[in-house]
Structures are given as C-alpha cells and as structure tokens.
XYZ file of C-alpha atoms in Angstrom:
644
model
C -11.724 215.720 -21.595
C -7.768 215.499 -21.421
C -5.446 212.641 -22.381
C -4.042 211.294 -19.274
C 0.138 209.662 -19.988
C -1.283 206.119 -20.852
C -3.720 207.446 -23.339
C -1.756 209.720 -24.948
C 1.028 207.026 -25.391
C -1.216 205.217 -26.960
C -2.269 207.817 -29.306
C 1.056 208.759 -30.510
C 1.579 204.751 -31.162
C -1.798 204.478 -33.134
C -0.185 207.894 -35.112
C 3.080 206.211 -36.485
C 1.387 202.729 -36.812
C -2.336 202.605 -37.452
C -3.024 199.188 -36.394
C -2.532 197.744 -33.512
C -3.064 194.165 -31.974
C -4.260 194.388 -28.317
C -1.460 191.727 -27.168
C 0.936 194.763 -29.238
C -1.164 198.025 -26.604
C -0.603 195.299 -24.159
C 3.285 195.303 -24.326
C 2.999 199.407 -25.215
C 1.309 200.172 -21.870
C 2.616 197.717 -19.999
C -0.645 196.431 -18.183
C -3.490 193.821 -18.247
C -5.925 193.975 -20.892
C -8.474 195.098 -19.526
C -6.681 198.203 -18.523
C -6.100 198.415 -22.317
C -9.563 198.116 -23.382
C -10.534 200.708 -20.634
C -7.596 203.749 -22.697
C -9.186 202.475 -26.166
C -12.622 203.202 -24.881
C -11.636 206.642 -23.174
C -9.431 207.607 -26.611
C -12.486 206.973 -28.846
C -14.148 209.113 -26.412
C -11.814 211.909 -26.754
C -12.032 211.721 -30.551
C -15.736 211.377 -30.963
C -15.814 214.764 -28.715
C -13.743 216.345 -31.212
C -16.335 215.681 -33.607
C -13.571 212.649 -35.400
C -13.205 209.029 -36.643
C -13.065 206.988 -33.577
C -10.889 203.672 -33.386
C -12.540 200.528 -35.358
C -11.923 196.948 -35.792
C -10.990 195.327 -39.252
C -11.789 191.733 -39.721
C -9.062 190.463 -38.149
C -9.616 192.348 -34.632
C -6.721 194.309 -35.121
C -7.804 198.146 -33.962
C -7.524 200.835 -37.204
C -6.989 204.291 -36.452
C -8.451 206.216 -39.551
C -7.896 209.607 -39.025
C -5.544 212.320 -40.460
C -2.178 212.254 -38.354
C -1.989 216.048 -39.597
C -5.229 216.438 -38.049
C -4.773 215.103 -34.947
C -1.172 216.430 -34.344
C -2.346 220.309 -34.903
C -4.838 219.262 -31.872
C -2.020 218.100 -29.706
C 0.287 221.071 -30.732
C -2.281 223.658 -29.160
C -2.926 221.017 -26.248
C 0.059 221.936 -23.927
C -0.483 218.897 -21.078
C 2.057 219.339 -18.379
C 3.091 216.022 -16.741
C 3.781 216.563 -12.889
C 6.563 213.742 -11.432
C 5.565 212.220 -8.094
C 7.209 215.138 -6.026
C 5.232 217.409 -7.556
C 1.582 215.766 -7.791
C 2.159 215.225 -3.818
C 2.891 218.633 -3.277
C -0.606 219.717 -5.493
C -2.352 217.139 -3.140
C -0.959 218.749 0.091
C -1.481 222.327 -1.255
C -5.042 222.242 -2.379
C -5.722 220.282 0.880
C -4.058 222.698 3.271
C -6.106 225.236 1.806
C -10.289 223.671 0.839
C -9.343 220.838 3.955
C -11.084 218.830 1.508
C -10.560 217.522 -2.221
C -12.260 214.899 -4.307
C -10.445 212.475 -6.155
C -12.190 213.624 -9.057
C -10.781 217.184 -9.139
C -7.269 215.716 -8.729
C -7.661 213.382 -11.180
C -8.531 216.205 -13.683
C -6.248 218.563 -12.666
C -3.360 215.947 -12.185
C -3.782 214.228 -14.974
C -3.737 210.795 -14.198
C -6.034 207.683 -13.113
C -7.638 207.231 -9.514
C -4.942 204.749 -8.497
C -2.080 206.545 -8.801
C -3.646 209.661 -6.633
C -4.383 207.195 -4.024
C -0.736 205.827 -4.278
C 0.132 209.569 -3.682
C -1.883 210.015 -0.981
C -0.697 206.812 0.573
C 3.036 208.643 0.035
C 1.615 211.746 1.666
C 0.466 210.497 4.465
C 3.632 208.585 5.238
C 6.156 211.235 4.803
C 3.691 213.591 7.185
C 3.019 211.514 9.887
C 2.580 212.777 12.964
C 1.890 216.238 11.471
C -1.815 215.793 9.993
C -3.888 212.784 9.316
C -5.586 212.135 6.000
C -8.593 210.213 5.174
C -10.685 209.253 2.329
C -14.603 209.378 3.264
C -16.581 208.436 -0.269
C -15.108 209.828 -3.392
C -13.447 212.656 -1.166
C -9.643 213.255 0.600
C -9.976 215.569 3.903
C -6.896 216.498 6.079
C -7.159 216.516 10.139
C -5.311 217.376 12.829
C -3.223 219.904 11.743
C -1.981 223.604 13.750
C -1.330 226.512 12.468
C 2.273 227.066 12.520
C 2.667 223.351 10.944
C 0.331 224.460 8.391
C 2.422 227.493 7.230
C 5.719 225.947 7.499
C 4.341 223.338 4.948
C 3.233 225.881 2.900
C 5.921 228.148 2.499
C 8.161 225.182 1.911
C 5.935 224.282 -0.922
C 5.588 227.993 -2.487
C 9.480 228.051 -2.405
C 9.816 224.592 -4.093
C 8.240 226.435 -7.538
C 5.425 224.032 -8.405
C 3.904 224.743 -12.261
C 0.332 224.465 -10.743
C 0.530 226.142 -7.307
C 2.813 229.407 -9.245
C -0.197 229.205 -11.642
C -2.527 229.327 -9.105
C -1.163 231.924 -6.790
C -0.332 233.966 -9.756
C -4.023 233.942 -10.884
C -5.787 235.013 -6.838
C -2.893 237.389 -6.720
C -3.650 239.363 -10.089
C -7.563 239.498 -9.103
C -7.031 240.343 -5.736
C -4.303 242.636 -5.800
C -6.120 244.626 -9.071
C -9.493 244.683 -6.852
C -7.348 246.384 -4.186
C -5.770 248.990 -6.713
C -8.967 249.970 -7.857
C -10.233 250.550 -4.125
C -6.807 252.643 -4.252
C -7.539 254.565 -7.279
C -11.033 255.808 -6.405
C -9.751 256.661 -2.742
C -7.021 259.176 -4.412
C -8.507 259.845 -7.361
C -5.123 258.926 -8.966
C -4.339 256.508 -12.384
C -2.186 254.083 -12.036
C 0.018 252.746 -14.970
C 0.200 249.084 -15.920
C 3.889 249.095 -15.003
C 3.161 250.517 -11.594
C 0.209 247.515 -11.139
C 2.579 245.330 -11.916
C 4.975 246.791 -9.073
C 2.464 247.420 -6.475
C 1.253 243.666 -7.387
C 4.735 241.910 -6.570
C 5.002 244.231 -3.291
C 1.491 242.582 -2.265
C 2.330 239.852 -2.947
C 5.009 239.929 -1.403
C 3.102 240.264 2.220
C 0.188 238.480 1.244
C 3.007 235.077 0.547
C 4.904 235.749 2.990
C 2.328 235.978 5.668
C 0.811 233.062 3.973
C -2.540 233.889 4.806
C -5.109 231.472 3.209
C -6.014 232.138 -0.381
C -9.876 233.237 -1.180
C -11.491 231.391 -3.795
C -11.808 231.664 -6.989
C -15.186 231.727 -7.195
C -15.064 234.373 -4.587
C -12.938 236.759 -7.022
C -15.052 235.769 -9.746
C -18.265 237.193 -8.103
C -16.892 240.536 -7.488
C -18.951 243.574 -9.207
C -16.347 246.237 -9.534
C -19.621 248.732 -10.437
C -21.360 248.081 -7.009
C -17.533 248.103 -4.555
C -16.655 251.406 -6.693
C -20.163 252.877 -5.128
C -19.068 250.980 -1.597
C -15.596 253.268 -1.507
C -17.060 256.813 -3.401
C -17.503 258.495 -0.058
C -14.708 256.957 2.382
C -11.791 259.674 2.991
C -10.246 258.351 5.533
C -8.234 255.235 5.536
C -9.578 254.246 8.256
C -12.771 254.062 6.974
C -11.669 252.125 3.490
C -10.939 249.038 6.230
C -14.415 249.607 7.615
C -15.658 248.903 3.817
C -12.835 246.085 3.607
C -14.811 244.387 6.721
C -18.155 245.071 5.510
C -17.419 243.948 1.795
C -14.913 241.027 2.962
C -17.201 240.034 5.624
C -17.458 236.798 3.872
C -15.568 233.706 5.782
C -13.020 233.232 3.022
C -12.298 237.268 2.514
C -12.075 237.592 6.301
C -8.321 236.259 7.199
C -6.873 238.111 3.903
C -7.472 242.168 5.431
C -7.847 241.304 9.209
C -5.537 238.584 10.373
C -2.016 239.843 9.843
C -0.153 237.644 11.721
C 3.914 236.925 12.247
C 5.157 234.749 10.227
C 8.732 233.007 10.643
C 8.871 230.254 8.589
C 9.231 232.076 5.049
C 11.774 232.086 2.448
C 11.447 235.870 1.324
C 12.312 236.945 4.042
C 15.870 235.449 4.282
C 18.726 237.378 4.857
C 20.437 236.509 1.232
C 17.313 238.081 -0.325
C 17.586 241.169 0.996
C 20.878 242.870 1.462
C 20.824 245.714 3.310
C 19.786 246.335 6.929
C 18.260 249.747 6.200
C 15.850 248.090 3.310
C 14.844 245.175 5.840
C 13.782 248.396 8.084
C 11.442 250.263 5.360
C 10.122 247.062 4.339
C 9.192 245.855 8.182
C 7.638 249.013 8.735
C 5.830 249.325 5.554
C 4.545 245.726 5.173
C 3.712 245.606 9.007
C 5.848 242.518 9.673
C 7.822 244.741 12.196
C 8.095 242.497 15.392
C 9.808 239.247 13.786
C 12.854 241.791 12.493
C 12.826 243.518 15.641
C 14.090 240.189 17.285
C 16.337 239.166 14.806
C 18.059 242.197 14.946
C 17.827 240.849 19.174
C 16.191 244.267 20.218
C 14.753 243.892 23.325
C 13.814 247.012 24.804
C 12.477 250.955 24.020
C 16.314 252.192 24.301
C 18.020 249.796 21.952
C 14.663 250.505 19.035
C 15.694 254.004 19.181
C 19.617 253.203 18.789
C 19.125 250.916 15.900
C 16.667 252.950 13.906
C 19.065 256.187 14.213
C 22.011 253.995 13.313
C 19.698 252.842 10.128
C 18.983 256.260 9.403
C 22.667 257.766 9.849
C 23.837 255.122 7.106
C 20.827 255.293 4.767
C 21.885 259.860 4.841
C 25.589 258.645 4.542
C 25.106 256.552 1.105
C 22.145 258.214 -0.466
C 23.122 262.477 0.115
C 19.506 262.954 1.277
C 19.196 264.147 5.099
C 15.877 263.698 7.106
C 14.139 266.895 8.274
C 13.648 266.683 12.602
C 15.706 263.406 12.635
C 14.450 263.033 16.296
C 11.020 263.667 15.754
C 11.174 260.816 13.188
C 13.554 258.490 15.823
C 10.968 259.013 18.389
C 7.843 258.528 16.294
C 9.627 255.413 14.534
C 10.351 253.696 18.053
C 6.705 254.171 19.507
C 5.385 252.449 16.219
C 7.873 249.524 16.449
C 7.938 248.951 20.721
C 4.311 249.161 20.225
C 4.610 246.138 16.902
C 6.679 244.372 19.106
C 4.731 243.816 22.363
C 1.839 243.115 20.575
C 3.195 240.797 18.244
C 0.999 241.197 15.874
C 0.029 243.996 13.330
C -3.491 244.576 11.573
C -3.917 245.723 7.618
C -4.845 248.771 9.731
C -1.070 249.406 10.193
C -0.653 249.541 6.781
C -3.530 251.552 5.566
C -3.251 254.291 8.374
C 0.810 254.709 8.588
C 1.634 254.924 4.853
C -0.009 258.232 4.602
C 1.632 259.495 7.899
C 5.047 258.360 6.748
C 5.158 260.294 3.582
C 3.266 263.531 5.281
C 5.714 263.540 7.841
C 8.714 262.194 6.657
C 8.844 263.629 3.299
C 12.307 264.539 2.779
C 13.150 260.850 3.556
C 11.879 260.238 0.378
C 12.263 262.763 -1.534
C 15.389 262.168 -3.850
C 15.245 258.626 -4.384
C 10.975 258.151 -4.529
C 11.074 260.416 -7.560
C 14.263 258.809 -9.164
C 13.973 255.471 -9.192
C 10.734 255.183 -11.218
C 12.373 257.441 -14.340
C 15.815 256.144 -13.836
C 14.120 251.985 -14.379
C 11.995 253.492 -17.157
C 14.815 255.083 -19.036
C 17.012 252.035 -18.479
C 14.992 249.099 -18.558
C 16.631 247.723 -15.605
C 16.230 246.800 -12.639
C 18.391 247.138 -9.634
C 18.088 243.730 -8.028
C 20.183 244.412 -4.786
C 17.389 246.882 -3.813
C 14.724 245.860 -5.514
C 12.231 245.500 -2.565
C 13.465 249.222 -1.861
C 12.552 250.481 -4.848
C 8.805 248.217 -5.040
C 8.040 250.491 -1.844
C 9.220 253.593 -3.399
C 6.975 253.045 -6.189
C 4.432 252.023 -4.365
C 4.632 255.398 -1.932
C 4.976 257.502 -4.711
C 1.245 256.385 -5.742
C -0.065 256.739 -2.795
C 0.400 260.407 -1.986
C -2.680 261.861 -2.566
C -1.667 265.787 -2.328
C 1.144 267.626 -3.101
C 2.949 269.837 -0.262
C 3.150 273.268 -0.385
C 7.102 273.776 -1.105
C 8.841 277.246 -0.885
C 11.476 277.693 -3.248
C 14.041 280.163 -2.158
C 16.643 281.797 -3.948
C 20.103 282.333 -2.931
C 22.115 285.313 -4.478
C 25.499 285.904 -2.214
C 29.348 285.023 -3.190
C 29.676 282.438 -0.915
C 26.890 280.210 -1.455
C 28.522 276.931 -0.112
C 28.993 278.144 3.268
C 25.170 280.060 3.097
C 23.593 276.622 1.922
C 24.621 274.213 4.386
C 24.309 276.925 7.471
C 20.292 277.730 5.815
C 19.927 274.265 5.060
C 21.431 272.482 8.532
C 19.744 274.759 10.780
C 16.322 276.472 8.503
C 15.280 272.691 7.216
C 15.851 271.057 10.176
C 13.127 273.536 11.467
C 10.776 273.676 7.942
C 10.045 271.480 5.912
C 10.023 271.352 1.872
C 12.065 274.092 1.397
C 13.916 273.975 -1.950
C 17.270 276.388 -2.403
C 18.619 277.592 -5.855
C 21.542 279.233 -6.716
C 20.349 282.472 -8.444
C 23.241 282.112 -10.829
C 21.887 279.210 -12.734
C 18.165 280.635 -12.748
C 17.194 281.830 -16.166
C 13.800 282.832 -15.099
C 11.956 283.581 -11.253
C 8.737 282.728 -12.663
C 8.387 280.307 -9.388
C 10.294 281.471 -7.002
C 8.580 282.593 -3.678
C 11.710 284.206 -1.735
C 15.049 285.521 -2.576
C 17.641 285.506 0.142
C 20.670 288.095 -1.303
C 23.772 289.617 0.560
C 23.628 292.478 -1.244
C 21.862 295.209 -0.739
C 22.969 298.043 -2.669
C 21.198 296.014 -5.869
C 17.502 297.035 -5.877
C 17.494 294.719 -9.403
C 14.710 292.519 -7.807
C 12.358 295.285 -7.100
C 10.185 294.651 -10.003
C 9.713 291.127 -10.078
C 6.948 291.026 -7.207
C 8.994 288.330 -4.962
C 9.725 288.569 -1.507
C 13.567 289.630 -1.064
C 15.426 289.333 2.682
C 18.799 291.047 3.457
C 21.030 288.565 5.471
C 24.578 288.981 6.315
C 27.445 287.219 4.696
C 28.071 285.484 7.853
C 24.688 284.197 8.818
C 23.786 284.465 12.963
C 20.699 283.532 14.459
C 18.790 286.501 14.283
C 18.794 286.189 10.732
C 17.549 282.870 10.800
C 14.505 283.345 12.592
C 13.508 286.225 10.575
C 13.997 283.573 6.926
C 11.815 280.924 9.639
C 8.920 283.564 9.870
C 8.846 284.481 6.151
C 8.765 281.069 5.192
C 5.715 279.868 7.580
C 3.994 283.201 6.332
C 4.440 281.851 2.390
C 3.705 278.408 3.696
C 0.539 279.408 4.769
C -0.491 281.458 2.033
C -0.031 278.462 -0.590
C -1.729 276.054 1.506
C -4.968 278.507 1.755
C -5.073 279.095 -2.022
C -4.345 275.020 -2.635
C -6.062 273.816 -5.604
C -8.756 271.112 -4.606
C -8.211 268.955 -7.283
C -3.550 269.070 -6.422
C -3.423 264.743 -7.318
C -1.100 263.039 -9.190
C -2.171 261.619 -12.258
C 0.028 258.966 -13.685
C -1.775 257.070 -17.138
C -0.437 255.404 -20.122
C -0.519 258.308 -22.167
C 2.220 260.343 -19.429
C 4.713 261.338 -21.667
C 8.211 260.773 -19.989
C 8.375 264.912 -19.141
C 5.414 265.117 -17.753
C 6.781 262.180 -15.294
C 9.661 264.025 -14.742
C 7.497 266.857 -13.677
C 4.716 265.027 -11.665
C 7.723 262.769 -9.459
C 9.716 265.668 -9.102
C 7.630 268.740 -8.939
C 9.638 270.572 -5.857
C 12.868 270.455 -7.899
C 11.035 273.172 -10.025
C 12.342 271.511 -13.397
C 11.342 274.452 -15.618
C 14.435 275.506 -14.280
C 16.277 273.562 -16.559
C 16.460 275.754 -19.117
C 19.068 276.651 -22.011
C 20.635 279.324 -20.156
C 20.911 276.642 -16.709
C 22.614 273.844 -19.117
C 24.903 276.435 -20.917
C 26.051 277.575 -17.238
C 26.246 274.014 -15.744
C 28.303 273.203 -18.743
C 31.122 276.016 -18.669
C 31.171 275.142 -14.914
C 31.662 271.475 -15.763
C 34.480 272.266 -18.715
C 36.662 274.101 -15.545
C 35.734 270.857 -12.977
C 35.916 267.806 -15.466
C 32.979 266.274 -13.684
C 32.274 264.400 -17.106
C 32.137 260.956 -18.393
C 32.253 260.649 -22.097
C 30.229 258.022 -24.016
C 31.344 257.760 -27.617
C 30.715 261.532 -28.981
C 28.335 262.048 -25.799
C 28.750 263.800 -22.830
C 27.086 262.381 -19.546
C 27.176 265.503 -17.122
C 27.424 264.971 -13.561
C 26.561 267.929 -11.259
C 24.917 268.726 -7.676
C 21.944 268.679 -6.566
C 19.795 271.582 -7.936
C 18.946 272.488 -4.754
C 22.932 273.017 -4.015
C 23.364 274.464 -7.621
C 27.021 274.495 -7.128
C 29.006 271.891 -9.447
C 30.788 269.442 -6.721
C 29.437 266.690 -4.691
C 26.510 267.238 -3.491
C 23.096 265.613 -1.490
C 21.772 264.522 -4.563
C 23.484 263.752 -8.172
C 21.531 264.685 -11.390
C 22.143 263.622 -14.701
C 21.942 265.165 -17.896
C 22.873 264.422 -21.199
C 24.490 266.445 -23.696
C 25.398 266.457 -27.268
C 27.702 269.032 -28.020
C 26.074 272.173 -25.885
C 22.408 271.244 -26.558
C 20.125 268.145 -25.811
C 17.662 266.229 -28.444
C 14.819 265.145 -28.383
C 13.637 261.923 -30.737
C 12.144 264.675 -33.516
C 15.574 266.669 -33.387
C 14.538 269.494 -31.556
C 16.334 270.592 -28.139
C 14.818 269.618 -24.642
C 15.326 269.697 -21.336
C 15.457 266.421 -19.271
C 17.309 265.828 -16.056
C 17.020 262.505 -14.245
C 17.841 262.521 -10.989
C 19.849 259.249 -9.142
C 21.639 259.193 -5.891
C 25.626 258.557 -7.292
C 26.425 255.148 -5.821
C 23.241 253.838 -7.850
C 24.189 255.438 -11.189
C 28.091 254.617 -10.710
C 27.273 250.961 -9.940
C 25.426 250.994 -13.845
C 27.556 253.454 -15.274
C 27.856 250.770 -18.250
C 23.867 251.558 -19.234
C 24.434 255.317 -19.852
C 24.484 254.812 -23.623
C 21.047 253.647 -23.202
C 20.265 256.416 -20.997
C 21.514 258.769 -23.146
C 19.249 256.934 -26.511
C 16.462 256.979 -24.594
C 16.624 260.441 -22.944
C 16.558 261.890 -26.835
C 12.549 260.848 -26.713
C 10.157 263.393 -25.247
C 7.260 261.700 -25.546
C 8.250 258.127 -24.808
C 5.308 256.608 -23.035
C 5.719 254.393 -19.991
C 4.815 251.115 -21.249
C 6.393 251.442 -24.702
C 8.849 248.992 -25.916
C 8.849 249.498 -29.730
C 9.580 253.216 -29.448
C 12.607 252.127 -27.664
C 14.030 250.290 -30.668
C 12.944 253.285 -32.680
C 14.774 255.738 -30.733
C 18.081 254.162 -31.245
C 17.761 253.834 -34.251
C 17.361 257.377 -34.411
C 19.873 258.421 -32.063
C 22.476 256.838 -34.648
C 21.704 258.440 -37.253
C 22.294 262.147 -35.208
C-alpha cells in the first residue's frame, strides 16, 4: 500500500518523537479522533507489510514507535510519492473519465493518493466548474461522466495535455512508447530497414505529435500489454503494399479500443501544437499538413477557398522554400498540380484517413525526390555531429528524419561528368533545362575528380582529347554554347543509362541504419548520389588551393572550416547546396590520427545561424567510427582533438 499526506505526516512525527499521545496526533492532523485511530491502524498496516515493528502502546497509552528511523527513512528515500494540489487531482479525475467514461473511487484513491472524501470533494468541484458541459454521477463505488459531444470532449482534453499534468505526461508518455514502437516494428519488417534508437525516438515525437494533436482516444494498457510482437511480425511478412499494411492495421486493430487510433483521423482545431508561435515558418506548416494528413484545417487558416488559390499558395511555398535552402524541385508543375489535387481533395472532404499517410509518403519521396534531397540527408549528420537541435525547424527536420527511413529503395542516379572551360554557364543551362526533364542526375566538375570509378557519362567540349577512350564510360561531344539539339541527344543517353541500372538493380538496394553505423557509413547511406568517394585527397588538395585564391574560409583557433559549392556545382562560389569540411593544415584526422575524408553537407543559412558550434563540429568530425548513439566517445574525442 502507499502512505496517503495524513499518514505520512504522521510517520515523519512518530520518526523525530517516538511517542505520541493521541490528544498530541489529534492536534498533528488536525481532525477527530477517530480519524486518528483510523491513520494509526492503516500505518501499522503499512509497516507490518514491510515485514516491521508496528506501533504499540506502553502503559500509559501513549503510542511507541520502535523501529529504526534509519530503517524506515531508506524506505521513504526510494518511495518517491508525488502529491497532486487540487488543480491537478481534478484534472486526473476529468482525464481518466473522458477517456474509460467510468472510474471507481477506488482507483483514484490509489492513484491520487488521498482518502475517499476528498475525491468526492473533487468531484463535487468538477462538476461545478463543468456544468452545462457533461454531467457526473456516482452509481455504487463508481464515477461515470454523461452527456458530453465530441468537440467538447477534445477541447477539454487538449486543454488538459497542454496544462503538463505529472500523471497524464506519465501516462501518455507510456501508450505513446508502446504504441508508436509496435508501429516501427510493422515499419521495419515492411522495408526491411533498422532503425536506430535515436531515429525511434524521432519518429516517436513526430507520432506523437498527430496522434496528440488529433487527440484520438488512447488504447489501453492492457490492450498494449497483450500484444505478441512474434504472431503481428507473421501478420505483416507478406504485405508489400501500403495499402495492404492498413488492411492488417484493421484486421489486427479490429478491436473497439484499437479501432479510432488507425481509422478515424479526424480535424482537429482546438490544439495547442498546432499554434502559430510553435511553428515558424509557413513552408514547414505545409510539409507537416501534408505529411501528418491534417491538411484541411491549414488550408482555411491560410483562408484558401478554392482549386486556383491551392495552386498559388503551394508554388509561392515552394518558390521561398528553393530561395532559402539552394535546392530546386525537378517538374515544379508536375509537383504544383499533383500537390493541389491532394489538398482540394483534403479539403472538401474534411477529413483524412491513416490511409493518407501510409499511401502518400512513399509517392512524395518517389516523385519528389530532389525536394528532399539536400536537406533529408543533412540534417540527420549535421544533429549527430553537433548535438543540437535546431528548434525553429524542428518539426521540419522530425519529418525529414522520418522520410529518410522510410524510403525503401534507392533510385537509379546518373552521375555525369563535366569537362569544358566554362563550366558555370554549362551547369546551370544542363541543369535548368536537362533536370527539369530527368530526374537524379548528379553533375561533377571533372577537375576535382581524382578517380571515374562511378561515373556513367562524361559530357566534354573538347574533342581533339581522345584521353577518355580507355576508361569504358560513355563520352558526348557538346558545343561550348549549348543549343537544343544537344540537349536532347544528353536526354536520350541518360534514359538509355537510366534504364540499364534499373534492370541490373540489386534486389536487396535498402537502407540499413543500426547502432553499430559508423558515422561514414551514414554519410554514405544518406547521401549516396553525392558519390562521396569522391572526396578524395586529390578533391580536398584542389578545393583547398581554390579556397586559398577565394577566402571562402572561417578559421577556428588553428582550424580551418572550408566552405565550398555544392559538389554537384564543383565550382568554389555560392552554390545550391553548401558543404562543409574540415581541415587541419592540408589534411583531415580521424580520432586514431590517420587522414579521412568526411564532408557534411548543410544548406548555408542553417550552418551560419550555428556558426558558434563549428569547434564541435570540427572535434567530432576527427572520429570515423563514432557510433550514433554514443555519448562517451564524444568526451573522448575532444580530448583527443587537443592533444593534435
């Protein structure tokens, strides 16, 4: 049993005293003595379950406590009791109501902490300050709430979840963790993927975030509890569709109190996360609406009434997300027009299924790749290497992660190298009109490429040189000034390699992202179509002299932070994308003192905005094999790093 205020007070009393007179517990507890003689008889209960001496009487009356205090203190050291005020016990009450509709006074009394009468004095409170809203009764031993809608109910709730109760955090937190883990196993065996404990953990508070915010009602525990995770792994073996992982959601779920968590996504408007203060900027409300299926409530707070004015605001979103980030969208109207059907379709129905969710997430990344490209890859290493987060996006960067998982196989990329005088004005002209047209084409400059090991096309100006005869690549002729002839012979080429690497596509192309990933083999997984074995000595010693001419450096101590383009671009200036390396002297270091290659790639308002953490970019960057969930090594490493 616990000690409930009175007895507990009375405990502590008996510690620095011994023996007391009942007129003396009297005047301690402030009530009749009977009341008294009730807390003696409950704390000599409490002690003889603890297996110690219980309370006696000496010859005089007087009541002797004759255990250890030392004893009895270590107890009440490891016994944490949390006393709730009256706000807070009525908001438990209303809580656990709104969700079981029925309580007994019993359970309250156990989890509250204190005696019958006071829990009927709170109910009594309840029921006042609610009138008119619900109606609460007592019927035997047992407190049931009637009479209460829908919309009432959530506005209650949210107001409750926001007012950061001990118990209901605690009790959220626990359904959340069981649920949301159940769901990122379903995940895991559906694309055969490993997720990290730091990505769980992100994934987790981006669930969360919906399942809160759409307040649906919480399953049970017991509910949880009887889930076999050896029988619903044998459920989900054979589903490869999304669509068919909800038909195993509805069949396993199927159960009253599973049924409103995966099929009822509804529109919610009373909730605090999604508050304008939380979040803020416009283009992150956008992702997150479309992602999270909560579409229609932004679309009419943004007072978008009508197919036109969709398609204006998400190509305004889109123009400033391109403007701030350096990453441009492949078939921009394709992605407008397919954006606006989903929404104007969210927004007449006014309400969106988990089906949304499951089905479009896939699509999104498939189609939309280069949307992501720069920044889904970036953000994960950049928080790792930090150990920051970046709070003004956060809810950005939770989907990023959580897209990044997601993606179940690669695309096929070509990489195509550029070997002309003028590459500025050949990259943009390739890359405005070829990628609007292709997709997941990556360009190089051929003067920074040590080796061709990967590449699948070179594109030169020159062709007097036969020097790329021998290397078994294909090699186009263009003109110095590019025309459109040219352009539709590079189009052809690159469908034909296209669809020669998606024929020959290895079965088993998944990420794989564990515990033991060392922090290179990240680098390679999130950001294999930037072709990092690229980044070699000779690359770094040529970025470098270009850098020396440009002073695109920021010095840290005896460190050098370089700045440079994208490696796409592979000219030093400012580019679509920013990459960061560090150097130390002309050569990088790893924790063991040998010479690596690690770039980490962040859009430059980001890594400007922190440009005060780059000494801890720079320690931790000298690790190669610094796992994702390590915090010791960290320590380690600067030590380390000092000592170079």
């Amino acid at each position: 049993m616990q000690l409930n205020k009175n007895i507990r007070i009375l405990l502590n009393q008996f510690l620095k005293k011994k023996i007391l007179t009942i007129s003396e517990i009297q005047d301690i507890l402030n009530l009749k003595q009977r009341s008294c003689y009730l807390y003696i008889e409950q704390l000599n209960d409490w002690l003889k379950e603890l297996k110690l001496k219980p309370i006696d009487r000496d010859k005089n009356l007087n009541y002797v406590f004759a255990e250890e205090a030392k004893t009895i203190e270590e107890i009440l050291d490891k016994d944490n009791i949390y006393y709730y005020s009256n706000n807070e016990r009525q908001d438990i009450i209303i809580f656990l109501l709104l969700i079981y509709k029925t309580v007994s006074t019993k359970e309250l009394k156990r989890i509250l902490n204190v005696s019958e009468i006071t829990i009927r004095n709170d109910v009594a409170e309840v029921s006042k300050i609610y009138k008119g809203i619900f109606d609460l009764s007592f019927q035997k031993n047992n407190i049931q709430i009637k009479k209460i809608n829908e919309i009432n109910k959530r506005s209650i709730l949210c107001k409750i979840i926001k007012s950061s109760n001990k118990f209901i955090n605690d009790f959220l937190n626990e359904i959340d963790s069981k649920l949301f883990l159940l769901l990122l196993s379903l995940l895991e065996e559906k694309c055969l993927i490993t997720i990290s404990n730091y990505l769980k953990d992100v994934i987790i508070k981006f669930l969360k975030a919906i399942y809160l915010s759409l307040f649906i009602n919480p399953v049970s525990l017991d509910g949880i509890n009887s889930y076999n995770e050896k029988n619903s792994k044998i459920i989900f073996r054979d589903c490869k569709t999304f669509s068919e992982i909800e038909e195993h959601f509805n069949e396993f779920f199927s159960q009253e109190k599973f049924k409103d968590i995966f099929l009822n996504f509804k529109e919610c408007k009373n909730t605090a996360l999604f508050e304008k203060e939380n979040v803020k900027d416009e283009f992150n409300y956008f992702c997150y609406f479309i992602l999270s299926g909560n579409i229609s409530w932004k679309i009419k707070k943004m007072k978008i009434d009508n197919y036109e004015k969709i398609s204006s605001s998400i190509e305004k979103l889109i123009e400033k997300f391109e403007q701030e980030t350096f990453v441009y969208l492949n078939n921009k109207n394709m992605v407008i027009e397919d954006l606006t059907k989903h929404i104007a379709c969210a927004y007449h129905r006014e309400k969106i299924k988990f089906t949304f969710l499951l089905e479009n997430i896939p699509n999104f990344i498939v189609k939309y790749n280069n949307y992501f490209l720069a920044i889904k890859k970036n953000i994960y290493i950049v928080e790792q290497l930090l150990d920051v987060k970046f709070q003004d996006i956060e809810i950005y960067y939770i989907l990023l992660h959580l897209i990044s998982n997601i993606v179940v196989e690669k695309v096929a990329t070509v990489n195509v190298a550029i070997d002309c005088n003028d590459i500025n004005s050949v990259y943009k002209f390739l890359y405005n009109e070829l990628n609007n047209q292709i997709k997941n084409c990556n360009f190089f400059d051929i003067k920074f490429i040590h080796s061709l090991k990967n590449i699948d096309l070179i594109l030169t100006t020159n062709s007097s040189k036969n020097i790329y005869e021998n290397s078994n690549i294909e090699v186009l002729y263009i003109n110095k000034f590019l025309v459109s002839h040219d352009i539709e012979i590079i189009k052809e080429k690159v469908k034909e390699i296209i669809s020669k690497k998606e024929s020959t596509k290895d079965i088993n192309n998944f990420y794989e992202i564990d515990n033991d990933t060392s922090i290179n083999n990240v680098i390679n997984i999130l950001s294999s179509q930037f072709l990092n074995n690229f980044i070699d000595e000779t690359y770094i010693n040529n970025v470098y002299k270009r850098l020396e001419n440009n002073m695109n450096t920021v010095k840290v101590k005896d460190n050098i932070v370089v700045l440079h383009a994208n490696i796409n671009e592979g000219v030093i200036k400012n580019g679509y994308c920013i990459s960061v390396g560090i150097v130390k002297g002309k050569e990088f270091y790893s924790y063991k003192n040998e010479k690596i290659k690690i770039f980490i790639f962040v859009v430059p308002d980001l890594f400007l905005q922190h440009i005060e953490n780059v000494s801890n970019l720079i320690t931790v960057c000298s690790n190669v094999d610094l796992n994702l969930d390590s915090k010791i090594i960290l320590k380690e490493i600067q030590n380390k790093w000092k000592t170079l």
